[in-house]
């Protein structure tokens, strides 16, 4: 299966660019920027060195990937380094990762499939998920890099690379990644934890947008055209989402568009209004022009979305101001009553205001 990319009909230099087809699975030769390029556990004399059984298993993996990849995952394998593999996962709609691209480099150990493949996440130094570290480490039970039940661990007889990639997309890059952290998932649904999850999603979306700009500056080998075309197509959706999140019209992570992965309509949140932190709003305002510049360079049609966004800070009164005012009023009225009481006594007034006449 291949993805047909509707490229911009005109490049910045005026040349016409044709629609291209980008296969979801393909065999390529350039492996120069792969994370595991210098690994020696499977390399001998510059070429792969695998037992016959491992070689056969990897070839089976290629066939499975070629036939069964979901539409949002793209894979490249290497003709001269069958021990290496690269995958790009498109962030799913309805998550704070929507419309982003997430790059993973895999390496098969020499005794594969007795041990799972090693997986490195291209993070750009950002940590946007509890399971994805800034150093590229991927924590997943299926990879034996995280604790889990026996049924969740790597099984040499049944587990596949396809399962690894789908698990990363569905279980790691999910709707509420905050609960991926051990201990955070104990009380889902409780308001305090949901608020923390919402705040975490705000941070995740910011980091996801930052990674987009980094990815466009330094696209991975064999995916250069795909990265540019993806953000050329999705740039206006991402910027529209930024504006919706900034204004509080939609809860962060839930902006859906007919052209986005998953489709559907936006989900504003309880009561149709969403509270957005000033921290998030400030970061969006700061990041927005960088996104506009990055997407514009791909030839994306952005229209009025190129205009800078802004927000007005809410003026929050000192929380003790009302109390102090109340106390002041109370104290003032108390003094007034005492003074007025003394005046009434001095003038011979009763409580009902009638003048008392001395005989």
Tab-separated table of C-alpha atoms in Angstrom:
chain	number	residue	atom	x	y	z
A	1	UNK	CA	0.000	0.000	0.000
A	2	UNK	CA	1.183	3.504	-0.770
A	3	UNK	CA	0.131	6.935	0.392
A	4	UNK	CA	-0.719	9.423	-2.331
A	5	UNK	CA	0.538	12.808	-1.254
A	6	UNK	CA	-1.209	15.838	-2.752
A	7	UNK	CA	1.744	18.168	-3.007
A	8	UNK	CA	1.501	21.924	-3.479
A	9	UNK	CA	1.068	22.552	-7.207
A	10	UNK	CA	3.743	25.223	-7.168
A	11	UNK	CA	7.085	25.290	-5.384
A	12	UNK	CA	8.472	28.540	-3.893
A	13	UNK	CA	10.810	28.852	-6.902
A	14	UNK	CA	7.864	28.704	-9.319
A	15	UNK	CA	8.376	25.144	-10.544
A	16	UNK	CA	5.421	22.795	-10.732
A	17	UNK	CA	5.581	19.837	-8.373
A	18	UNK	CA	3.719	16.635	-9.241
A	19	UNK	CA	1.729	14.392	-6.930
A	20	UNK	CA	3.920	11.601	-5.602
A	21	UNK	CA	3.236	8.201	-4.123
A	22	UNK	CA	4.991	7.259	-0.904
A	23	UNK	CA	4.893	3.510	-0.169
A	24	UNK	CA	4.140	2.550	3.412
A	25	UNK	CA	6.803	-0.140	3.174
A	26	UNK	CA	9.919	-0.007	1.036
A	27	UNK	CA	13.476	-1.305	0.800
A	28	UNK	CA	16.126	1.435	0.590
A	29	UNK	CA	19.906	1.695	0.673
A	30	UNK	CA	20.897	4.875	2.546
A	31	UNK	CA	21.344	3.936	6.206
A	32	UNK	CA	23.814	6.677	7.073
A	33	UNK	CA	21.776	8.456	9.802
A	34	UNK	CA	20.350	5.376	11.518
A	35	UNK	CA	20.874	5.368	15.292
A	36	UNK	CA	22.284	1.841	15.289
A	37	UNK	CA	24.506	2.238	12.200
A	38	UNK	CA	27.691	1.693	14.210
A	39	UNK	CA	26.355	-1.263	16.199
A	40	UNK	CA	28.553	-4.349	15.920
A	41	UNK	CA	26.271	-7.014	17.388
A	42	UNK	CA	25.105	-8.108	13.934
A	43	UNK	CA	27.716	-6.659	11.650
A	44	UNK	CA	30.748	-8.513	10.316
A	45	UNK	CA	33.073	-7.275	7.571
A	46	UNK	CA	30.663	-4.479	6.729
A	47	UNK	CA	27.679	-6.745	6.149
A	48	UNK	CA	24.980	-8.519	8.115
A	49	UNK	CA	25.950	-11.655	9.952
A	50	UNK	CA	22.930	-13.700	11.041
A	51	UNK	CA	22.269	-17.338	11.725
A	52	UNK	CA	20.009	-18.804	9.059
A	53	UNK	CA	17.043	-18.938	11.445
A	54	UNK	CA	17.295	-15.252	12.359
A	55	UNK	CA	17.669	-14.206	8.739
A	56	UNK	CA	14.548	-16.154	7.796
A	57	UNK	CA	12.566	-14.628	10.663
A	58	UNK	CA	13.507	-11.089	9.635
A	59	UNK	CA	12.387	-11.800	6.073
A	60	UNK	CA	9.058	-12.940	7.517
A	61	UNK	CA	8.838	-9.685	9.434
A	62	UNK	CA	9.312	-7.759	6.197
A	63	UNK	CA	6.397	-9.593	4.587
A	64	UNK	CA	4.120	-8.984	7.574
A	65	UNK	CA	4.934	-5.275	7.564
A	66	UNK	CA	4.476	-4.946	3.822
A	67	UNK	CA	0.990	-6.484	3.951
A	68	UNK	CA	-0.456	-5.372	7.273
A	69	UNK	CA	0.821	-1.906	8.207
A	70	UNK	CA	-1.977	0.478	9.289
A	71	UNK	CA	-2.292	3.621	7.189
A	72	UNK	CA	-0.592	5.804	9.792
A	73	UNK	CA	2.683	3.846	10.069
A	74	UNK	CA	5.480	3.938	7.481
A	75	UNK	CA	8.502	1.643	7.435
A	76	UNK	CA	11.837	1.511	5.614
A	77	UNK	CA	14.179	-1.482	5.682
A	78	UNK	CA	17.685	-1.661	4.246
A	79	UNK	CA	18.974	-3.917	1.497
A	80	UNK	CA	22.509	-4.113	2.911
A	81	UNK	CA	21.607	-3.991	6.605
A	82	UNK	CA	18.649	-6.252	7.262
A	83	UNK	CA	19.371	-5.928	10.972
A	84	UNK	CA	18.118	-2.317	10.863
A	85	UNK	CA	14.675	-0.822	10.333
A	86	UNK	CA	13.132	2.641	10.556
A	87	UNK	CA	9.502	3.533	11.259
A	88	UNK	CA	7.563	6.789	11.313
A	89	UNK	CA	4.259	6.878	13.188
A	90	UNK	CA	1.652	9.561	12.549
A	91	UNK	CA	0.077	10.877	15.758
A	92	UNK	CA	-3.545	9.798	16.104
A	93	UNK	CA	-6.486	12.211	16.156
A	94	UNK	CA	-8.032	12.671	19.578
A	95	UNK	CA	-4.640	12.647	21.303
A	96	UNK	CA	-2.193	15.481	22.082
A	97	UNK	CA	0.086	13.871	19.486
A	98	UNK	CA	-2.324	14.406	16.585
A	99	UNK	CA	-0.773	15.201	13.204
A	100	UNK	CA	2.772	14.884	14.548
A	101	UNK	CA	5.412	12.503	13.146
A	102	UNK	CA	7.327	10.231	15.511
A	103	UNK	CA	10.490	8.494	14.350
A	104	UNK	CA	11.794	5.173	15.681
A	105	UNK	CA	14.982	3.295	14.719
A	106	UNK	CA	14.990	-0.462	15.335
A	107	UNK	CA	17.795	-3.023	15.387
A	108	UNK	CA	17.460	-6.812	15.403
A	109	UNK	CA	19.821	-8.696	17.731
A	110	UNK	CA	21.870	-11.531	16.241
A	111	UNK	CA	19.770	-14.154	18.019
A	112	UNK	CA	16.438	-12.699	16.885
A	113	UNK	CA	13.663	-13.562	17.700
A	114	UNK	CA	14.932	-14.949	21.021
A	115	UNK	CA	15.194	-11.341	22.150
A	116	UNK	CA	13.084	-8.367	21.041
A	117	UNK	CA	14.430	-5.687	18.729
A	118	UNK	CA	16.086	-2.649	20.255
A	119	UNK	CA	14.147	0.566	19.675
A	120	UNK	CA	15.398	4.153	19.757
A	121	UNK	CA	13.073	7.162	19.654
A	122	UNK	CA	14.344	10.263	17.880
A	123	UNK	CA	13.407	12.737	20.603
A	124	UNK	CA	15.382	15.902	19.733
A	125	UNK	CA	16.085	16.040	23.465
A	126	UNK	CA	12.388	16.389	24.336
A	127	UNK	CA	10.420	14.095	26.615
A	128	UNK	CA	6.791	14.139	25.538
A	129	UNK	CA	5.686	10.841	27.052
A	130	UNK	CA	6.430	8.888	30.251
A	131	UNK	CA	7.486	5.924	28.076
A	132	UNK	CA	9.698	7.922	25.709
A	133	UNK	CA	12.818	9.371	27.266
A	134	UNK	CA	14.804	12.375	26.062
A	135	UNK	CA	17.786	10.054	25.447
A	136	UNK	CA	15.677	7.940	23.065
A	137	UNK	CA	14.922	5.071	25.418
A	138	UNK	CA	11.554	3.405	24.818
A	139	UNK	CA	9.945	1.706	27.818
A	140	UNK	CA	7.481	-0.984	26.772
A	141	UNK	CA	6.655	-4.372	28.248
A	142	UNK	CA	6.695	-5.937	24.773
A	143	UNK	CA	10.328	-4.842	24.408
A	144	UNK	CA	11.219	-6.182	27.881
A	145	UNK	CA	12.249	-2.656	28.826
A	146	UNK	CA	9.402	-2.286	31.311
A	147	UNK	CA	7.667	-4.494	33.824
A	148	UNK	CA	4.530	-6.344	32.836
A	149	UNK	CA	2.646	-9.612	32.915
A	150	UNK	CA	4.138	-12.576	31.141
A	151	UNK	CA	1.504	-12.239	28.427
A	152	UNK	CA	2.663	-8.654	27.834
A	153	UNK	CA	6.344	-9.580	27.437
A	154	UNK	CA	8.140	-10.485	24.236
A	155	UNK	CA	7.273	-13.995	23.047
A	156	UNK	CA	9.768	-15.359	20.477
A	157	UNK	CA	7.095	-17.615	19.001
A	158	UNK	CA	4.390	-15.003	18.571
A	159	UNK	CA	5.610	-11.415	18.931
A	160	UNK	CA	6.368	-9.310	15.853
A	161	UNK	CA	7.726	-5.885	14.933
A	162	UNK	CA	4.255	-4.938	13.732
A	163	UNK	CA	2.938	-5.534	17.253
A	164	UNK	CA	5.701	-3.330	18.646
A	165	UNK	CA	4.850	-0.432	16.333
A	166	UNK	CA	1.098	-0.699	16.854
A	167	UNK	CA	1.636	-0.892	20.633
A	168	UNK	CA	3.702	2.299	20.586
A	169	UNK	CA	1.017	4.070	18.617
A	170	UNK	CA	-1.953	2.816	20.643
A	171	UNK	CA	-0.570	2.341	24.151
A	172	UNK	CA	2.168	4.973	24.342
A	173	UNK	CA	1.035	7.826	22.068
A	174	UNK	CA	-2.457	7.706	23.523
A	175	UNK	CA	-5.240	10.055	24.595
A	176	UNK	CA	-4.082	10.527	28.192
A	177	UNK	CA	-0.344	9.765	28.406
A	178	UNK	CA	-0.154	11.164	31.951
A	179	UNK	CA	-1.627	7.901	33.198
A	180	UNK	CA	1.203	5.922	31.563
A	181	UNK	CA	3.367	6.929	34.508
A	182	UNK	CA	3.367	4.303	37.290
A	183	UNK	CA	1.056	5.357	40.099
A	184	UNK	CA	-0.771	7.954	38.005
A	185	UNK	CA	-3.161	5.397	36.596
A	186	UNK	CA	-4.442	4.249	39.973
A	187	UNK	CA	-7.254	6.817	40.206
A	188	UNK	CA	-8.373	7.746	36.675
A	189	UNK	CA	-11.598	9.705	36.651
A	190	UNK	CA	-10.856	11.572	39.891
A	191	UNK	CA	-10.967	15.307	39.244
A	192	UNK	CA	-7.523	16.050	40.695
A	193	UNK	CA	-5.878	13.452	38.446
A	194	UNK	CA	-7.860	14.518	35.408
A	195	UNK	CA	-6.678	18.098	35.947
A	196	UNK	CA	-3.089	16.880	36.113
A	197	UNK	CA	-3.685	14.855	32.945
A	198	UNK	CA	-5.071	17.921	31.168
A	199	UNK	CA	-2.041	19.983	32.212
A	200	UNK	CA	0.265	17.201	31.006
A	201	UNK	CA	-1.518	17.152	27.622
A	202	UNK	CA	-0.876	20.881	27.289
A	203	UNK	CA	2.849	20.287	27.795
A	204	UNK	CA	2.804	17.327	25.401
A	205	UNK	CA	1.189	19.302	22.604
A	206	UNK	CA	3.742	22.091	22.942
A	207	UNK	CA	6.608	19.587	22.787
A	208	UNK	CA	4.993	17.782	19.862
A	209	UNK	CA	4.809	21.071	17.938
A	210	UNK	CA	8.444	21.814	18.767
A	211	UNK	CA	9.452	18.398	17.459
A	212	UNK	CA	7.664	19.235	14.184
A	213	UNK	CA	9.912	22.233	13.642
A	214	UNK	CA	13.023	20.174	14.471
A	215	UNK	CA	11.911	17.385	12.142
A	216	UNK	CA	11.425	19.824	9.271
A	217	UNK	CA	14.902	21.252	9.849
A	218	UNK	CA	16.480	17.797	9.933
A	219	UNK	CA	14.246	15.198	8.252
A	220	UNK	CA	15.339	11.540	8.462
A	221	UNK	CA	16.948	9.858	5.464
A	222	UNK	CA	14.469	8.252	3.058
A	223	UNK	CA	11.617	10.276	4.600
A	224	UNK	CA	12.604	13.796	3.522
A	225	UNK	CA	9.859	14.189	0.912
A	226	UNK	CA	7.288	12.539	3.132
A	227	UNK	CA	7.985	14.879	6.069
A	228	UNK	CA	7.701	18.005	3.907
A	229	UNK	CA	4.554	16.759	2.193
A	230	UNK	CA	2.937	15.713	5.464
A	231	UNK	CA	3.310	19.135	7.046
A	232	UNK	CA	2.415	20.849	3.770
A	233	UNK	CA	-0.877	18.960	3.949
A	234	UNK	CA	-1.400	19.215	7.705
A	235	UNK	CA	0.059	22.633	8.489
A	236	UNK	CA	-3.254	24.491	8.365
A	237	UNK	CA	-4.911	21.875	10.605
A	238	UNK	CA	-2.151	22.116	13.218
A	239	UNK	CA	-2.310	25.917	13.267
A	240	UNK	CA	-6.109	25.827	13.468
A	241	UNK	CA	-5.796	23.488	16.438
A	242	UNK	CA	-3.379	25.913	18.117
A	243	UNK	CA	-5.916	28.735	17.781
A	244	UNK	CA	-8.773	26.594	19.082
A	245	UNK	CA	-6.739	25.466	22.080
A	246	UNK	CA	-5.548	29.002	22.771
A	247	UNK	CA	-9.102	30.347	22.843
A	248	UNK	CA	-10.406	27.492	24.968
A	249	UNK	CA	-12.909	26.381	22.330
A	250	UNK	CA	-11.507	22.847	22.347
A	251	UNK	CA	-9.748	20.790	24.994
A	252	UNK	CA	-6.070	20.266	24.147
A	253	UNK	CA	-5.647	17.068	22.153
A	254	UNK	CA	-9.236	16.867	20.904
A	255	UNK	CA	-9.144	19.056	17.829
A	256	UNK	CA	-10.350	16.931	14.954
A	257	UNK	CA	-10.658	17.889	11.326
A	258	UNK	CA	-12.197	16.128	8.372
A	259	UNK	CA	-8.752	15.798	6.868
A	260	UNK	CA	-6.988	14.669	10.034
A	261	UNK	CA	-6.242	11.089	10.923
A	262	UNK	CA	-9.466	9.768	12.378
A	263	UNK	CA	-11.775	12.551	11.159
A	264	UNK	CA	-14.785	13.623	13.149
A	265	UNK	CA	-15.642	16.785	15.001
A	266	UNK	CA	-13.930	18.740	17.731
A	267	UNK	CA	-14.753	17.961	21.340
A	268	UNK	CA	-14.857	21.155	23.448
A	269	UNK	CA	-15.114	19.510	26.853
A	270	UNK	CA	-17.602	19.721	29.745
A	271	UNK	CA	-20.099	22.553	29.417
A	272	UNK	CA	-18.702	23.584	26.031
A	273	UNK	CA	-15.944	25.692	27.590
A	274	UNK	CA	-12.380	24.774	28.478
A	275	UNK	CA	-10.036	26.335	31.018
A	276	UNK	CA	-6.603	26.793	29.486
A	277	UNK	CA	-3.605	27.673	31.620
A	278	UNK	CA	-1.826	30.974	31.028
A	279	UNK	CA	1.422	29.032	30.792
A	280	UNK	CA	0.086	27.068	27.825
A	281	UNK	CA	-1.360	30.182	26.184
A	282	UNK	CA	1.939	32.004	26.520
A	283	UNK	CA	3.878	29.098	25.021
A	284	UNK	CA	1.463	28.811	22.088
A	285	UNK	CA	1.806	32.527	21.351
A	286	UNK	CA	5.592	32.145	21.434
A	287	UNK	CA	5.682	28.983	19.298
A	288	UNK	CA	3.024	29.935	16.745
A	289	UNK	CA	5.229	32.116	14.469
A	290	UNK	CA	7.873	29.362	14.386
A	291	UNK	CA	5.246	26.916	13.158
A	292	UNK	CA	3.989	29.378	10.553
A	293	UNK	CA	7.525	29.849	9.238
A	294	UNK	CA	8.266	26.115	9.199
A	295	UNK	CA	5.017	25.183	7.433
A	296	UNK	CA	5.288	28.069	4.969
A	297	UNK	CA	8.660	26.761	3.817
A	298	UNK	CA	6.997	23.506	2.792
A	299	UNK	CA	4.615	25.412	0.526
A	300	UNK	CA	1.627	24.926	2.825
A	301	UNK	CA	-1.446	27.001	2.047
A	302	UNK	CA	-2.110	28.809	5.339
A	303	UNK	CA	-4.239	31.822	4.377
A	304	UNK	CA	-5.145	34.009	7.335
A	305	UNK	CA	-3.493	31.536	9.728
A	306	UNK	CA	-0.200	33.345	9.147
A	307	UNK	CA	-1.442	36.168	11.359
A	308	UNK	CA	0.064	36.101	14.820
A	309	UNK	CA	-2.155	34.935	17.656
A	310	UNK	CA	-2.407	36.637	21.012
A	311	UNK	CA	-4.157	36.354	24.319
A	312	UNK	CA	-4.978	38.727	27.116
A	313	UNK	CA	-3.878	37.840	30.596
A	314	UNK	CA	-6.671	37.693	33.103
A	315	UNK	CA	-6.330	40.160	35.942
A	316	UNK	CA	-6.753	38.118	39.077
A	317	UNK	CA	-7.338	40.187	42.232
A	318	UNK	CA	-5.332	39.465	45.322
A	319	UNK	CA	-7.229	36.608	46.940
A	320	UNK	CA	-7.215	38.350	50.338
A	321	UNK	CA	-8.458	41.634	48.933
A	322	UNK	CA	-12.147	40.762	49.270
A	323	UNK	CA	-11.652	39.436	52.790
A	324	UNK	CA	-9.768	42.536	53.877
A	325	UNK	CA	-12.412	44.772	52.355
A	326	UNK	CA	-15.127	42.805	54.076
A	327	UNK	CA	-13.325	43.007	57.413
A	328	UNK	CA	-12.754	46.733	56.922
A	329	UNK	CA	-16.424	47.303	56.179
A	330	UNK	CA	-17.402	45.183	59.161
A	331	UNK	CA	-15.001	47.041	61.462
A	332	UNK	CA	-16.147	50.420	60.127
A	333	UNK	CA	-19.817	49.585	60.597
A	334	UNK	CA	-19.062	48.288	64.132
A	335	UNK	CA	-17.361	51.522	65.128
A	336	UNK	CA	-20.182	53.514	63.594
A	337	UNK	CA	-22.751	51.608	65.623
A	338	UNK	CA	-20.841	52.275	68.853
A	339	UNK	CA	-20.487	55.963	68.099
A	340	UNK	CA	-24.112	56.272	67.087
A	341	UNK	CA	-25.146	54.424	70.277
A	342	UNK	CA	-23.288	56.927	72.423
A	343	UNK	CA	-24.879	59.800	70.515
A	344	UNK	CA	-28.347	58.334	71.107
A	345	UNK	CA	-27.630	58.037	74.818
A	346	UNK	CA	-26.377	61.589	74.915
A	347	UNK	CA	-29.481	62.831	73.116
A	348	UNK	CA	-31.846	60.672	75.171
A	349	UNK	CA	-32.880	58.532	72.152
A	350	UNK	CA	-34.392	55.102	72.571
A	351	UNK	CA	-33.619	52.256	70.189
A	352	UNK	CA	-36.880	53.026	68.334
A	353	UNK	CA	-35.808	56.597	67.790
A	354	UNK	CA	-38.465	58.178	70.050
A	355	UNK	CA	-37.332	61.110	72.181
A	356	UNK	CA	-37.523	60.519	75.872
A	357	UNK	CA	-38.777	63.572	77.798
A	358	UNK	CA	-37.491	64.110	81.297
A	359	UNK	CA	-40.144	65.122	83.739
